[in-house]
Amino acid sequence: MNVDDLIQLIDNVHVSAFSLETLPTYLVPQEAEEFASWTAGWPRMPRTPDTHEYLRELQRDVARGIRWYRVHILDQPLTAYLRFELCGYLSNREAGEEIYVVDRDTHPDLGDLHEDFWLYDDEIAVRVVYDEEGRFLRSEPGDDLEHYREMRDTAMRHAETLNDYMVRRDLTPETLRTTV
């Protein structure tokens, strides 16, 4: 699947878009400069629908009744990238995306969930494949739709909202800068 195929899928979502994320680090070129600044001690600038096209489109979809939601399965200790990403999720949440997280080691049935994917309208699965360092390699159709629905349901069954997770662990954007 190429980028145009993915854009077409996203543009044609009618009901929901779910994402499962499982990696401790994603090496995303678009985030490299911001991540480097953040790890050097600069605050992460909040993104808003006014300043970020993705968030503008997300907010528009949610206003039309499309559910956008994700679960990130976290491994402890949190990597610097995951702490950075948790801060970034706050902007997504403000734009209307439902953000859930869960610590892998708290639930034995999460141990085998190491595959990132999107599930569009509960009818189309797209595997997202990364190398060992977290660099994007490719997207490809997920052939066994029921398998992806089961992985989603397992992750959701154990996940908690980002807000609940951060409150329970006493995390703030400031404390996420330090090793957790």
Coordinates of C-alpha atoms in Angstrom, one line a residue:
M1 CA 0.0 0.0 0.0
N2 CA 1.3 3.4 -0.8
V3 CA 0.7 6.7 0.8
D4 CA -2.1 7.6 -1.6
D5 CA -3.9 4.3 -0.7
L6 CA -3.7 5.2 3.0
I7 CA -5.0 8.8 2.4
Q8 CA -7.9 7.4 0.4
L9 CA -8.8 5.0 3.2
I10 CA -8.7 7.8 5.8
D11 CA -10.7 10.1 3.6
N12 CA -13.4 7.4 3.3
V13 CA -13.8 6.6 7.0
H14 CA -17.5 6.8 8.0
V15 CA -17.7 5.3 11.4
S16 CA -14.4 4.8 13.2
A17 CA -10.6 4.7 12.9
F18 CA -8.7 2.7 15.5
S19 CA -4.9 2.4 15.9
L20 CA -2.9 0.0 18.0
E21 CA 0.6 1.1 18.7
T22 CA 3.1 -1.2 20.4
L23 CA 6.6 0.2 20.0
P24 CA 8.7 2.0 22.6
T25 CA 10.2 4.3 19.9
Y26 CA 9.0 5.5 16.5
L27 CA 11.7 7.3 14.4
V28 CA 9.4 9.6 12.5
P29 CA 11.4 12.1 10.3
Q30 CA 8.6 14.7 10.8
E31 CA 9.1 14.6 14.5
A32 CA 12.9 14.5 14.6
E33 CA 13.6 18.2 15.2
E34 CA 10.8 18.6 17.8
F35 CA 11.9 15.4 19.6
A36 CA 15.5 16.6 19.7
S37 CA 14.4 20.0 21.1
W38 CA 12.2 18.3 23.7
T39 CA 15.0 16.0 24.9
A40 CA 17.3 19.0 25.1
G41 CA 14.9 20.6 27.6
W42 CA 12.7 22.8 25.5
P43 CA 9.0 22.5 26.1
R44 CA 6.9 20.7 23.6
M45 CA 4.8 23.3 21.8
P46 CA 1.2 22.4 22.0
R47 CA -0.3 21.6 18.6
T48 CA -3.8 22.8 17.9
P49 CA -6.3 22.5 15.0
D50 CA -5.3 26.0 14.1
T51 CA -1.7 25.2 13.7
H52 CA -1.7 21.5 12.6
E53 CA -3.6 20.1 9.6
Y54 CA -3.9 16.6 11.0
L55 CA -5.6 17.9 14.1
R56 CA -7.9 20.1 12.1
E57 CA -9.0 17.1 10.0
L58 CA -9.3 15.0 13.2
Q59 CA -11.5 17.6 14.9
R60 CA -13.7 17.9 11.8
D61 CA -14.2 14.2 11.6
V62 CA -15.0 13.9 15.2
A63 CA -17.5 16.7 14.9
R64 CA -19.1 14.7 12.0
G65 CA -19.5 11.7 14.4
I66 CA -16.5 9.6 13.4
R67 CA -14.8 8.0 16.3
W68 CA -11.0 8.2 16.3
Y69 CA -9.3 6.2 19.0
R70 CA -6.1 4.4 19.8
V71 CA -4.4 2.2 22.4
H72 CA -0.7 2.4 23.0
I73 CA 0.7 -0.6 24.8
L74 CA 3.5 0.7 26.9
D75 CA 6.6 -1.2 28.2
Q76 CA 8.3 0.0 31.3
P77 CA 10.4 1.9 31.9
L78 CA 9.1 4.5 29.4
T79 CA 11.5 5.5 26.8
A80 CA 12.3 9.2 26.2
Y81 CA 10.2 8.9 23.0
L82 CA 7.2 7.4 24.8
R83 CA 7.3 10.3 27.3
F84 CA 7.5 12.7 24.4
E85 CA 4.6 11.0 22.7
L86 CA 2.4 10.9 25.8
C87 CA 2.8 14.7 25.9
G88 CA 1.9 14.9 22.2
Y89 CA -1.2 12.8 22.8
L90 CA -2.6 15.6 24.9
S91 CA -3.1 17.7 21.7
N92 CA -4.8 14.8 19.9
R93 CA -7.1 14.3 22.9
E94 CA -8.0 18.0 22.8
A95 CA -8.9 17.7 19.1
G96 CA -11.3 14.8 19.9
E97 CA -9.3 11.6 19.6
E98 CA -9.8 9.0 22.4
I99 CA -6.4 8.1 23.7
Y100 CA -5.9 4.9 25.8
V101 CA -2.8 3.4 27.2
V102 CA -1.9 0.2 29.1
D103 CA 1.2 -1.2 30.6
R104 CA 2.1 -4.5 28.9
D105 CA 3.4 -6.1 32.1
T106 CA 0.1 -5.6 34.0
H107 CA -1.9 -8.0 31.8
P108 CA -0.4 -11.4 30.6
D109 CA -2.7 -11.5 27.5
L110 CA -1.0 -8.3 26.1
G111 CA 2.4 -10.1 25.9
D112 CA 1.9 -11.2 22.3
L113 CA 0.5 -7.9 21.0
H114 CA 3.5 -6.5 19.1
E115 CA 1.8 -5.6 15.8
D116 CA 0.9 -2.0 14.9
F117 CA -2.2 -1.6 12.7
W118 CA -5.2 0.6 11.8
L119 CA -8.7 -0.7 11.7
Y120 CA -11.0 1.5 9.6
D121 CA -14.8 1.3 10.1
D122 CA -14.2 -2.1 11.7
E123 CA -14.0 -3.5 8.1
I124 CA -10.5 -2.7 6.8
A125 CA -7.3 -3.6 8.6
V126 CA -3.9 -2.2 7.6
R127 CA -0.7 -3.5 9.2
V128 CA 2.0 -0.9 9.8
V129 CA 5.4 -2.5 9.7
Y130 CA 8.5 -0.9 11.3
D131 CA 12.1 -2.1 11.6
E132 CA 13.7 -2.9 15.0
E133 CA 14.6 0.8 15.6
G134 CA 11.1 2.0 14.9
R135 CA 11.6 3.3 11.3
F136 CA 8.5 2.9 9.1
L137 CA 9.0 0.3 6.4
R138 CA 5.6 -0.2 4.8
S139 CA 1.8 -0.5 5.2
E140 CA 0.0 -3.6 4.0
P141 CA -3.5 -5.0 4.0
G142 CA -4.3 -7.1 7.1
D143 CA -5.8 -10.2 5.7
D144 CA -7.4 -11.7 8.8
L145 CA -9.9 -9.0 9.8
E146 CA -11.2 -11.0 12.8
H147 CA -7.6 -11.3 14.1
Y148 CA -7.3 -7.5 14.1
R149 CA -10.6 -7.0 15.8
E150 CA -9.6 -9.4 18.5
M151 CA -6.3 -7.6 19.1
R152 CA -8.2 -4.3 19.3
D153 CA -10.7 -5.8 21.8
T154 CA -8.0 -7.3 23.9
A155 CA -6.1 -4.0 24.1
M156 CA -9.3 -2.0 24.8
R157 CA -10.4 -4.4 27.5
H158 CA -7.3 -3.6 29.6
A159 CA -6.6 0.0 28.6
E160 CA -7.4 3.1 30.5
T161 CA -7.8 6.6 29.3
L162 CA -4.7 8.7 28.9
N163 CA -6.0 11.1 31.6
D164 CA -6.6 8.3 34.1
Y165 CA -3.2 6.8 33.4
M166 CA -1.5 10.2 33.9
V167 CA -3.4 11.0 37.1
R168 CA -2.8 7.5 38.6
R169 CA 0.9 7.8 37.9
D170 CA 1.1 11.5 38.8
L171 CA 2.4 12.4 35.4
T172 CA 2.4 15.9 33.9
P173 CA 4.1 17.2 30.8
E174 CA 6.8 18.5 33.1
T175 CA 7.4 15.2 35.0
L176 CA 7.4 13.3 31.7
R177 CA 10.8 15.0 31.0
T178 CA 12.4 12.9 33.7
T179 CA 12.8 9.2 33.8
V180 CA 9.6 7.5 34.9

